[in-house]
Coordinates of C-alpha atoms in Angstrom, one line a residue:
M1 CA -0.2 -0.1 0.1
S2 CA 2.7 2.3 -0.8
A3 CA 2.0 5.9 -1.4
N4 CA 5.0 7.2 -2.8
A5 CA 3.9 5.3 -6.3
D6 CA 1.7 7.7 -7.3
L7 CA 3.3 11.3 -6.0
I8 CA 3.0 14.2 -8.6
S9 CA 6.5 15.3 -9.3
G10 CA 7.4 18.9 -9.2
R11 CA 8.9 18.8 -12.7
E12 CA 6.2 16.5 -14.6
F13 CA 3.4 19.5 -12.7
Y14 CA 5.2 22.1 -14.7
L15 CA 5.6 20.6 -17.8
R16 CA 1.8 19.7 -18.0
L17 CA 0.9 22.9 -16.4
I18 CA 2.8 25.0 -19.5
R19 CA 1.3 22.7 -21.6
K20 CA -2.3 22.8 -21.0
L21 CA -1.7 26.9 -20.4
S22 CA -0.5 27.1 -24.7
H23 CA -3.8 25.0 -25.9
R24 CA -6.2 27.5 -27.2
G25 CA -9.1 29.0 -25.4
V26 CA -7.7 27.2 -22.3
L27 CA -6.0 30.5 -20.5
P28 CA -9.1 32.9 -21.2
A29 CA -11.3 30.3 -19.8
L30 CA -9.2 30.0 -16.2
I31 CA -9.3 33.9 -16.0
K32 CA -12.5 34.4 -16.7
L33 CA -13.3 31.8 -14.0
Q34 CA -11.6 34.1 -11.7
R35 CA -13.3 36.8 -12.1
L36 CA -17.5 35.5 -11.7
S37 CA -19.1 37.3 -9.2
D38 CA -22.3 36.8 -7.7
S39 CA -23.4 39.7 -8.5
E40 CA -22.9 39.2 -12.3
Q41 CA -26.7 39.9 -14.0
D42 CA -26.2 36.5 -15.7
S43 CA -26.8 32.9 -15.7
M44 CA -27.7 29.3 -17.1
G45 CA -30.8 30.3 -18.8
A46 CA -28.9 33.1 -20.1
L47 CA -26.2 31.2 -21.6
L48 CA -29.1 29.0 -23.5
E49 CA -30.4 31.6 -25.1
R50 CA -27.1 33.1 -26.1
R51 CA -26.4 29.3 -27.5
A52 CA -29.4 29.3 -29.7
A53 CA -28.8 32.7 -30.8
E54 CA -25.4 31.9 -32.4
T55 CA -25.3 28.2 -33.6
P56 CA -29.4 27.9 -34.0
T57 CA -29.3 25.1 -36.4
Q58 CA -26.5 22.8 -34.7
V59 CA -27.6 19.7 -32.9
G60 CA -27.2 20.3 -29.3
L61 CA -29.2 17.4 -27.9
R62 CA -29.5 13.7 -28.7
F63 CA -31.4 11.1 -27.3
E64 CA -32.1 8.0 -28.7
D65 CA -33.4 8.6 -32.3
E66 CA -34.4 12.1 -31.4
V67 CA -32.5 15.4 -32.2
Y68 CA -33.0 18.2 -31.4
T69 CA -30.8 21.3 -32.3
W70 CA -29.6 24.6 -30.3
A71 CA -33.0 26.6 -31.0
E72 CA -35.4 23.7 -30.6
I73 CA -33.8 23.1 -27.4
N74 CA -34.3 27.0 -26.2
E75 CA -38.0 27.0 -27.7
W76 CA -39.0 23.9 -26.0
S77 CA -37.4 25.3 -23.1
N78 CA -39.2 28.4 -23.0
R79 CA -42.5 26.5 -23.2
C80 CA -41.6 24.8 -20.3
A81 CA -40.9 28.2 -18.3
H82 CA -43.9 29.5 -19.7
A83 CA -46.5 26.6 -18.1
L84 CA -44.5 26.7 -15.0
K85 CA -45.3 30.4 -15.1
A86 CA -48.7 30.0 -15.8
V87 CA -49.0 28.1 -12.6
G88 CA -47.2 30.8 -10.5
V89 CA -43.8 29.9 -10.6
G90 CA -41.5 33.0 -9.9
K91 CA -37.9 33.5 -9.3
G92 CA -36.9 31.5 -5.9
D93 CA -39.4 28.9 -6.0
V94 CA -38.9 25.5 -6.0
V95 CA -39.7 22.9 -8.8
A96 CA -39.2 19.2 -8.1
I97 CA -38.1 17.4 -11.3
F98 CA -38.9 13.4 -10.9
L99 CA -37.8 12.5 -14.1
T100 CA -35.9 9.6 -15.6
N101 CA -33.2 10.4 -18.1
R102 CA -34.9 11.1 -21.6
S103 CA -35.0 14.0 -24.0
A104 CA -38.0 16.4 -21.6
Y105 CA -35.4 16.1 -18.8
I106 CA -32.9 19.0 -20.3
P107 CA -36.2 21.5 -21.0
V108 CA -37.9 21.3 -17.9
A109 CA -34.8 22.0 -15.7
M110 CA -33.7 24.8 -18.2
G111 CA -37.1 26.2 -17.8
A112 CA -37.4 26.4 -14.4
L113 CA -33.7 28.4 -14.3
K114 CA -35.1 30.6 -16.7
L115 CA -37.4 31.6 -14.2
G116 CA -35.0 32.0 -11.6
A117 CA -36.6 29.2 -10.1
I118 CA -34.8 26.2 -8.5
G119 CA -34.7 22.8 -9.9
A120 CA -34.6 20.2 -7.2
L121 CA -33.2 17.2 -8.9
V122 CA -34.8 13.8 -7.2
N123 CA -33.2 10.9 -7.2
T124 CA -34.9 8.3 -9.2
G125 CA -34.4 5.4 -7.6
L126 CA -36.0 6.8 -4.0
Q127 CA -39.5 5.5 -2.6
G128 CA -41.5 6.0 0.3
D129 CA -39.9 7.7 3.4
V130 CA -36.8 8.5 1.9
L131 CA -38.7 10.2 -0.9
A132 CA -40.7 12.1 1.3
N133 CA -38.1 13.3 3.0
S134 CA -36.3 14.2 -0.1
L135 CA -39.5 16.9 -1.2
R136 CA -40.3 17.8 2.4
R137 CA -36.5 19.1 2.6
A138 CA -36.7 21.0 -1.0
A139 CA -40.4 22.4 -0.1
P140 CA -41.4 22.7 -3.4
K141 CA -44.2 24.9 -5.1
V142 CA -44.5 22.2 -8.0
L143 CA -43.7 18.7 -8.8
V144 CA -42.8 17.0 -12.5
V145 CA -43.4 13.6 -12.3
G146 CA -42.3 11.3 -15.2
E147 CA -45.2 8.9 -15.7
E148 CA -43.2 5.6 -15.0
L149 CA -42.3 6.9 -11.7
L150 CA -45.9 7.2 -10.6
P151 CA -46.0 3.6 -9.1
S152 CA -43.0 5.4 -6.9
L153 CA -44.7 8.3 -6.1
R154 CA -47.7 6.0 -4.5
T155 CA -45.7 4.9 -2.1
I156 CA -45.6 8.4 -0.1
P157 CA -48.8 10.1 1.0
E158 CA -50.6 12.9 -1.1
T159 CA -50.2 15.3 1.7
E160 CA -46.6 15.1 0.8
L161 CA -47.4 16.7 -2.5
P162 CA -47.5 19.7 -3.5
A163 CA -50.4 21.7 -4.8
Q164 CA -49.7 21.8 -8.3
C165 CA -48.4 18.3 -10.1
F166 CA -47.2 18.3 -13.5
L167 CA -47.1 14.8 -15.0
A168 CA -44.5 14.3 -18.0
E169 CA -46.2 11.7 -20.6
E170 CA -44.0 9.3 -22.5
A171 CA -45.5 6.5 -23.8
G172 CA -48.6 8.3 -22.9
S173 CA -50.9 4.9 -21.8
T174 CA -51.1 6.5 -18.2
P175 CA -54.0 7.7 -17.5
L176 CA -54.1 11.4 -15.8
P177 CA -53.7 11.0 -11.9
A178 CA -56.8 13.3 -9.8
G179 CA -55.0 16.8 -9.6
F180 CA -52.3 16.2 -12.1
T181 CA -51.7 18.5 -15.1
S182 CA -50.2 17.1 -18.4
L183 CA -47.0 18.5 -19.0
T184 CA -47.3 17.5 -22.7
A185 CA -50.9 19.7 -22.7
A186 CA -49.1 22.6 -21.0
T187 CA -46.1 23.0 -23.0
E188 CA -48.0 22.8 -26.1
S189 CA -50.2 25.5 -25.8
A190 CA -47.6 27.6 -23.9
A191 CA -45.2 30.4 -26.1
S192 CA -41.9 29.3 -27.1
T193 CA -40.7 33.1 -26.6
N194 CA -37.9 34.2 -24.1
L195 CA -39.0 35.2 -21.1
P196 CA -38.4 38.7 -19.1
E197 CA -37.6 37.1 -16.3
T198 CA -34.3 35.5 -17.3
A199 CA -32.4 38.7 -17.5
A200 CA -33.3 39.3 -14.1
V201 CA -31.4 36.4 -12.8
S202 CA -27.8 36.1 -11.0
F203 CA -25.3 34.0 -10.9
G204 CA -25.6 34.3 -6.9
D205 CA -29.2 32.7 -7.2
P206 CA -29.5 29.3 -6.5
A207 CA -30.6 26.9 -9.4
F208 CA -30.4 23.4 -8.2
Y209 CA -31.0 21.5 -5.2
V210 CA -28.7 18.6 -5.5
Y211 CA -28.9 15.3 -3.3
T212 CA -26.1 14.3 -1.0
S213 CA -26.0 10.3 -1.5
G214 CA -27.2 9.9 2.3
T215 CA -24.7 7.8 3.3
T216 CA -24.9 9.3 6.9
G217 CA -28.3 9.4 7.3
M218 CA -31.2 10.7 5.0
P219 CA -30.4 12.9 1.6
K220 CA -29.7 16.5 2.2
C221 CA -30.1 19.2 -0.6
A222 CA -26.7 20.8 -1.4
I223 CA -27.5 24.5 -3.0
N224 CA -26.3 24.6 -6.4
K225 CA -26.1 28.3 -7.5
H226 CA -25.7 29.3 -11.1
R227 CA -22.3 30.6 -10.3
R228 CA -21.5 27.2 -9.4
L229 CA -23.0 25.6 -12.5
F230 CA -21.5 28.2 -14.7
M231 CA -17.6 27.6 -13.3
G232 CA -18.3 24.0 -13.7
G233 CA -19.9 24.3 -17.3
L234 CA -16.8 26.4 -18.3
F235 CA -14.0 25.0 -16.9
A236 CA -15.3 21.3 -18.1
G237 CA -15.9 22.1 -21.9
K238 CA -13.3 24.8 -22.3
A239 CA -10.5 24.3 -19.9
L240 CA -10.6 20.5 -19.5
R241 CA -12.3 18.9 -22.1
E242 CA -11.6 21.1 -25.1
I243 CA -14.7 20.1 -26.6
G244 CA -16.1 21.8 -29.5
P245 CA -19.2 21.7 -32.4
D246 CA -17.6 18.8 -33.8
D247 CA -17.6 17.2 -30.5
V248 CA -20.7 14.7 -29.1
I249 CA -20.4 13.7 -25.2
Y250 CA -22.3 10.8 -24.2
C251 CA -23.4 10.5 -21.0
P252 CA -25.5 7.5 -19.4
L253 CA -26.0 8.6 -16.0
P254 CA -28.5 10.2 -14.2
M255 CA -29.4 13.8 -14.7
Y256 CA -30.2 14.4 -10.9
H257 CA -26.2 13.9 -10.9
V258 CA -23.7 16.6 -10.9
T259 CA -21.2 14.8 -13.0
A260 CA -24.1 14.7 -15.8
L261 CA -24.8 18.2 -15.2
M262 CA -21.6 20.0 -15.1
G263 CA -18.8 17.6 -17.2
G264 CA -22.0 17.1 -19.7
W265 CA -25.0 19.0 -20.3
F266 CA -23.3 22.2 -19.4
A267 CA -19.8 21.4 -20.9
C268 CA -21.8 21.1 -24.0
L269 CA -23.6 24.5 -23.5
F270 CA -20.5 26.1 -23.1
T271 CA -19.0 25.3 -26.2
G272 CA -21.7 23.8 -28.5
A273 CA -20.8 20.4 -28.8
T274 CA -23.9 18.0 -28.6
F275 CA -24.7 16.3 -25.5
A276 CA -25.7 12.5 -26.3
L277 CA -28.3 11.3 -23.5
A278 CA -28.9 7.6 -22.9
R279 CA -31.9 6.7 -21.0
G280 CA -29.7 4.6 -18.5
F281 CA -26.2 2.9 -18.3
S282 CA -25.8 -0.7 -20.2
A283 CA -22.5 -2.2 -20.2
S284 CA -23.5 -4.6 -22.7
N285 CA -24.7 -2.0 -25.1
F286 CA -22.4 0.7 -24.1
W287 CA -19.9 0.8 -27.1
N288 CA -23.0 0.1 -29.2
D289 CA -24.4 3.4 -28.0
I290 CA -21.3 5.4 -28.2
R291 CA -21.0 4.0 -32.2
K292 CA -24.3 5.1 -32.9
H293 CA -23.6 8.7 -31.3
D294 CA -20.3 9.0 -33.1
A295 CA -19.2 10.0 -29.7
T296 CA -15.9 11.4 -28.7
G297 CA -16.3 11.4 -25.4
F298 CA -18.2 10.0 -22.0
N299 CA -19.1 10.3 -18.9
Y300 CA -18.9 7.9 -16.1
V301 CA -19.3 7.8 -12.0
G302 CA -19.0 5.2 -9.5
E303 CA -18.2 1.4 -10.7
M304 CA -19.6 1.8 -14.2
A305 CA -16.2 1.6 -15.5
R306 CA -15.2 -1.9 -14.3
Y307 CA -18.5 -3.2 -15.7
L308 CA -17.4 -2.5 -18.8
W309 CA -13.9 -3.4 -18.1
N310 CA -15.6 -7.1 -17.1
Q311 CA -17.2 -7.3 -20.6
P312 CA -15.4 -10.2 -22.6
P313 CA -12.6 -8.2 -24.5
S314 CA -13.8 -7.5 -28.4
P315 CA -12.2 -6.8 -31.5
D316 CA -14.4 -3.7 -31.3
D317 CA -13.0 -2.3 -28.2
R318 CA -11.3 0.5 -29.9
N319 CA -13.7 0.8 -32.8
H320 CA -14.7 4.4 -31.9
R321 CA -14.1 8.1 -31.5
V322 CA -13.9 8.4 -28.1
T323 CA -10.8 10.3 -26.7
N324 CA -11.9 10.7 -23.3
M325 CA -13.9 10.5 -20.2
M326 CA -14.7 12.2 -17.6
G327 CA -16.3 11.5 -14.0
A328 CA -15.8 9.9 -10.9
G329 CA -14.7 6.7 -9.4
L330 CA -12.4 4.6 -11.9
R331 CA -10.7 2.1 -9.6
H332 CA -6.8 3.0 -9.4
E333 CA -6.2 -1.2 -10.1
I334 CA -7.6 -0.7 -13.6
W335 CA -7.0 2.9 -14.6
D336 CA -3.8 2.4 -16.6
D337 CA -5.1 -1.4 -18.1
F338 CA -8.4 0.6 -19.4
K339 CA -6.9 3.2 -21.1
K340 CA -5.2 0.9 -22.7
R341 CA -7.7 -1.6 -23.9
F342 CA -10.2 1.1 -25.3
G343 CA -7.6 3.3 -26.8
I344 CA -8.7 5.9 -23.9
D345 CA -6.1 9.3 -24.1
A346 CA -7.4 10.9 -20.9
V347 CA -9.1 10.2 -17.7
Y348 CA -10.5 13.9 -16.5
E349 CA -11.3 12.3 -12.9
V350 CA -13.3 14.8 -10.8
Y351 CA -14.0 15.2 -7.0
G352 CA -16.2 17.4 -4.9
G353 CA -18.6 18.6 -7.5
S354 CA -22.1 18.4 -5.1
E355 CA -21.5 20.5 -2.3
S356 CA -17.7 21.3 -1.5
P357 CA -16.2 25.0 -1.8
A358 CA -13.8 24.0 -4.8
G359 CA -14.0 20.5 -6.5
F360 CA -10.7 19.2 -7.7
V361 CA -10.3 17.9 -11.8
N362 CA -7.6 16.0 -13.2
L363 CA -6.7 19.0 -15.5
F364 CA -3.2 17.8 -16.1
N365 CA -4.0 14.1 -16.9
F366 CA -2.1 12.3 -14.3
D367 CA -3.0 8.9 -14.0
R368 CA -4.8 7.7 -10.4
T369 CA -5.8 10.8 -8.8
C370 CA -9.0 12.8 -8.2
G371 CA -7.0 15.7 -9.7
W372 CA -6.2 19.3 -8.8
S373 CA -7.3 22.4 -6.9
P374 CA -5.4 25.5 -7.2
R375 CA -5.7 26.8 -3.6
G376 CA -7.5 26.9 -0.2
M377 CA -7.0 22.7 0.7
R378 CA -5.2 20.9 3.2
V379 CA -4.9 17.4 4.2
A380 CA -4.9 17.0 7.8
A381 CA -4.4 14.4 10.4
W382 CA -7.5 12.3 11.4
D383 CA -7.9 10.5 14.5
H384 CA -10.3 7.7 13.5
E385 CA -11.2 6.9 17.3
K386 CA -12.2 10.4 18.3
D387 CA -13.6 10.9 14.8
D388 CA -12.2 14.5 14.5
I389 CA -9.0 15.7 13.2
V390 CA -5.7 15.8 15.4
R391 CA -4.8 19.0 17.4
D392 CA -1.3 19.6 18.3
A393 CA -0.9 21.3 21.9
N394 CA -2.2 24.5 21.1
G395 CA -5.1 23.5 19.4
R396 CA -4.2 23.4 15.6
G397 CA -4.9 20.6 13.2
I398 CA -1.9 19.1 12.1
A399 CA -1.1 19.5 8.1
L400 CA 0.0 16.3 6.4
K401 CA 2.7 17.0 3.3
P402 CA 3.2 15.2 0.2
G403 CA 2.8 11.3 0.9
G404 CA 0.4 11.6 3.8
R405 CA -2.9 10.0 4.4
G406 CA -5.7 12.1 6.0
V407 CA -8.9 14.2 5.8
L408 CA -9.3 16.4 2.6
L409 CA -10.1 20.1 4.3
Q410 CA -11.2 22.8 2.0
Q411 CA -11.1 26.4 3.1
I412 CA -14.1 28.7 3.3
S413 CA -13.5 32.3 2.2
A414 CA -15.0 34.6 -0.1
H415 CA -13.0 33.5 -3.0
Q416 CA -13.8 29.9 -2.1
Q417 CA -17.6 29.7 -1.1
F418 CA -19.6 27.0 0.7
D419 CA -23.2 27.3 -0.4
G420 CA -24.6 24.7 2.2
Y421 CA -27.8 23.1 2.6
T422 CA -31.4 23.7 2.8
D423 CA -30.6 22.5 6.2
P424 CA -28.7 25.3 8.5
E425 CA -28.1 23.0 10.7
A426 CA -26.6 19.9 8.4
T427 CA -24.5 23.1 7.0
Q428 CA -22.9 24.0 10.3
S429 CA -22.3 20.5 10.6
K430 CA -19.7 19.9 7.6
I431 CA -17.7 23.3 8.8
L432 CA -14.4 23.2 11.4
H433 CA -13.8 26.3 13.0
D434 CA -9.8 27.7 14.4
V435 CA -8.2 24.6 12.7
F436 CA -5.0 26.2 11.5
K437 CA -5.3 29.7 12.5
P438 CA -7.8 31.4 14.7
G439 CA -11.0 32.4 12.9
D440 CA -10.8 30.3 10.0
R441 CA -13.2 27.9 8.7
W442 CA -12.9 24.8 6.7
F443 CA -15.3 22.3 4.8
N444 CA -15.3 18.9 6.4
S445 CA -15.2 16.5 3.2
G446 CA -15.8 13.3 5.5
D447 CA -13.1 11.5 2.9
L448 CA -9.6 10.2 3.7
V449 CA -7.3 11.2 0.7
L450 CA -3.7 10.8 0.1
N451 CA -1.8 14.2 -0.7
Q452 CA -0.1 13.6 -3.8
G453 CA 1.7 17.0 -4.0
H454 CA 1.0 20.1 -6.0
G455 CA -1.8 19.9 -5.2
H456 CA -3.5 17.2 -6.4
I457 CA -5.3 14.3 -3.9
Q458 CA -5.8 10.3 -4.4
F459 CA -8.9 9.3 -2.8
V460 CA -8.5 6.3 -0.5
D461 CA -11.5 5.9 1.3
R462 CA -14.8 7.5 3.1
L463 CA -14.5 8.1 6.8
G464 CA -17.7 6.1 7.1
D465 CA -16.5 2.9 5.7
T466 CA -12.8 3.1 7.0
F467 CA -12.5 0.5 10.3
R468 CA -10.2 0.0 13.0
W469 CA -8.6 -3.3 13.3
H470 CA -5.8 -4.7 16.0
A471 CA -5.7 -0.8 16.3
E472 CA -4.6 0.1 12.5
N473 CA -7.1 2.0 10.2
V474 CA -8.1 -0.5 7.1
A475 CA -9.0 1.2 4.3
T476 CA -11.9 -0.5 2.2
T477 CA -11.2 0.9 -1.0
E478 CA -7.0 -0.4 -1.1
V479 CA -8.4 -4.0 0.1
E480 CA -10.7 -4.0 -2.7
G481 CA -8.2 -3.0 -5.2
V482 CA -5.9 -6.3 -3.8
I483 CA -8.8 -8.6 -3.8
N484 CA -9.8 -7.7 -7.5
G485 CA -6.6 -8.8 -8.9
F486 CA -7.7 -12.7 -8.1
A487 CA -8.5 -14.2 -11.0
G488 CA -12.5 -14.9 -11.0
I489 CA -13.1 -12.2 -8.8
E490 CA -16.2 -10.3 -10.7
E491 CA -16.2 -7.5 -8.0
A492 CA -15.2 -7.1 -4.3
I493 CA -17.0 -5.4 -1.7
V494 CA -15.0 -4.5 1.5
Y495 CA -16.7 -3.3 4.8
G496 CA -16.1 -4.3 8.7
V497 CA -18.4 -6.2 11.0
E498 CA -18.3 -6.2 14.8
V499 CA -17.6 -9.5 16.0
P500 CA -18.6 -10.0 19.9
G501 CA -16.1 -9.7 22.5
M502 CA -13.3 -7.7 19.8
E503 CA -12.3 -4.1 19.8
G504 CA -13.0 -2.9 16.5
R505 CA -14.1 -4.3 13.6
A506 CA -13.3 -7.4 11.4
G507 CA -12.8 -7.2 7.5
M508 CA -15.4 -8.9 5.2
A509 CA -15.7 -8.8 1.5
R510 CA -18.6 -9.7 0.0
L511 CA -17.5 -11.6 -3.3
V512 CA -19.2 -11.8 -7.2
V513 CA -18.1 -14.9 -8.5
E514 CA -19.1 -17.1 -11.0
D515 CA -19.3 -20.9 -8.7
P516 CA -19.3 -19.7 -5.1
T517 CA -18.9 -23.6 -4.4
N518 CA -15.9 -24.3 -6.5
F519 CA -13.6 -21.3 -5.9
D520 CA -9.8 -21.2 -5.1
L521 CA -10.2 -20.0 -1.5
T522 CA -6.7 -20.8 -0.6
G523 CA -4.8 -19.3 -3.7
L524 CA -7.2 -16.2 -2.7
A525 CA -6.1 -16.2 0.8
R526 CA -2.3 -16.5 -0.4
H527 CA -2.9 -13.4 -2.5
M528 CA -4.5 -11.3 0.1
R529 CA -1.9 -12.1 2.7
A530 CA 1.0 -11.4 -0.1
G531 CA -0.8 -8.3 -1.2
L532 CA -2.2 -6.9 2.4
P533 CA -0.8 -6.4 5.9
D534 CA -2.4 -9.0 8.1
Y535 CA -4.8 -6.6 9.7
A536 CA -6.2 -5.6 6.5
V537 CA -6.9 -8.9 5.3
P538 CA -10.4 -9.6 5.1
R539 CA -11.2 -12.5 8.2
F540 CA -14.6 -13.1 6.4
L541 CA -15.5 -13.8 2.9
R542 CA -19.0 -13.6 1.6
L543 CA -19.2 -15.5 -2.2
T544 CA -22.2 -15.0 -4.1
N545 CA -23.0 -15.2 -7.9
S546 CA -25.5 -12.3 -7.4
E547 CA -24.8 -9.1 -8.5
S548 CA -24.3 -6.3 -5.9
D549 CA -27.1 -3.6 -5.2
V550 CA -26.0 -0.1 -6.3
T551 CA -27.4 3.4 -5.9
G552 CA -28.7 5.0 -9.4
T553 CA -24.6 6.4 -9.7
F554 CA -23.2 3.1 -9.4
R555 CA -22.0 3.3 -6.2
Y556 CA -22.2 0.0 -3.5
K557 CA -24.8 -0.1 -0.5
K558 CA -22.1 -1.0 2.2
S559 CA -24.6 -0.1 4.9
D560 CA -27.1 -2.8 4.4
L561 CA -24.5 -5.6 4.1
K562 CA -22.7 -4.0 7.8
D563 CA -25.9 -4.6 9.2
E564 CA -26.0 -8.3 8.3
G565 CA -22.6 -8.6 9.9
F566 CA -20.7 -11.8 9.8
R567 CA -23.3 -14.3 9.7
P568 CA -25.9 -12.4 7.2
S569 CA -28.8 -14.4 6.3
G570 CA -29.6 -16.0 3.2
G571 CA -28.1 -18.8 1.1
D572 CA -24.8 -17.0 0.3
R573 CA -21.8 -19.3 1.5
V574 CA -19.5 -17.3 4.3
V575 CA -16.0 -18.6 4.7
L576 CA -13.5 -17.6 7.5
V577 CA -9.8 -16.6 6.8
A578 CA -8.8 -17.0 10.0
P579 CA -4.5 -16.0 10.7
G580 CA -2.2 -18.8 9.8
S581 CA -5.0 -21.1 8.8
D582 CA -6.3 -22.5 5.5
P583 CA -9.7 -20.8 4.5
Q584 CA -12.9 -22.8 6.4
D585 CA -16.3 -22.5 6.0
L586 CA -18.3 -20.4 8.7
T587 CA -20.8 -23.5 10.2
D588 CA -22.5 -22.9 13.4
D589 CA -19.6 -25.1 15.2
V590 CA -16.9 -22.8 13.8
E591 CA -18.9 -19.5 14.7
A592 CA -19.2 -20.5 18.2
R593 CA -15.6 -21.0 18.3
I594 CA -14.9 -17.8 17.4
R595 CA -17.0 -16.6 20.2
S596 CA -15.7 -18.7 22.7
G597 CA -12.0 -17.4 22.0
E598 CA -11.0 -20.9 20.5
I599 CA -10.7 -19.4 17.3
R600 CA -8.7 -16.0 17.3
L601 CA -9.0 -13.4 14.5

């Protein structure tokens, strides 16, 4: 688990910096980013109007077999805005958008922004209490729901819905629920002209509520202002990807995710590139869809790249025009091979787009990094037992040098703002005070990272996933990286489980394999012991041939696995890997010997 191999050298950093700044359009974009002000009268709706005026016949959006020019996108967005205005939506009102990926998502969202309203981008995988809570936190005046999500909406009481609800039809076979208005009918009769309200929207106005993942409780609404979206789209499109009208960016990610918004849609809006939106991600059809849309780049997140990597090699693996990919979560252990196999020149990994004061972006195309942030960040020592930063005798935090692993902190200042959440208490819980000097304020990312030097970080683990065993900290993502290198492992999820009478948490790994009853457990144990220190070797293996549950953004749901403990119910095979012993099935007798202390872990 050496960190030195992934440190950034000063020589290579400055060479790549000079090379990047020499590219046409990059330096002006970076200069413009420094001059954005909340008070400036500009917005994403106004940007769409300018794009439609400049390149009206250029294709801006593709979805399956549908094709729309920038002029058509703007007119459709205007019709949505007029329909929302007709039911009383104005500046500062919230429009909850509960739609799966389809072409209508863009004009609905942009229509709300043109009015100065706030789009609450609700996770389409939610139901029941979590869905009700998400709507409650946003307090929408209007809800736009797709007919495909009506079953999910019916899992919450009608009292949780706003007075005005639009049904966004697609197939058109669903009867209009009582009290709902047809979005199709409302927009067909609406005007397609630009609205005067758009000119009154400024960079400092909230644009979207983007929900956090909810890994530490119910999802929270992170406020994304027009300034933040403007910065994200400008940076991603012009400074990072350097795309233009000849490019097509393919996006299979859900539109409620910030990578789809900033790295995809708004990057295309800034540059005139075409945004090719997919209904969802399909590992088996991904490259066929890439070829269909003639994409030059795509967006990814979470385990998406691993699913592509696990597909059987094909002669068509390089039969495409893709040169770059942008997103978050590409595993370090497959990074180099993924690029080589699929012919990808640049991996633009990003970090912290939803809520942090400033994001990290792999602007200089280094390998195995979350990217670079030019200012206002520190990697601080973290006490895993106290669940707090380590402070010295003077009460100050300890900043770690390159090669150190700790919690990522980002300074909050007039130039680097934390817009927070709709819940003030949740906002304050993320802020640390008087860390390195009196009066300073820092955003606590909650993530364990490696300081790679020269403003770069490498993600190590979420603090909530890191666990202690034998007085040592175990980073689950690093253990997963080692296990995934063993033949026959399709996917590994590592987490900590409590064992009665023992301090800390023992490691457990859920392994997806083809045949759980006939797997080389001895070889796997040898492989783990060779690649990991003893304390990091999982003591329990849970073998299954069923795919793991993931979130809508392809992240594993570890909390459910932790709750099930080391002896889960169900038919999965569970194996004990005790120190110095061969793997053995976890029977009732073996469990009793663990609890009695006869078998030591």
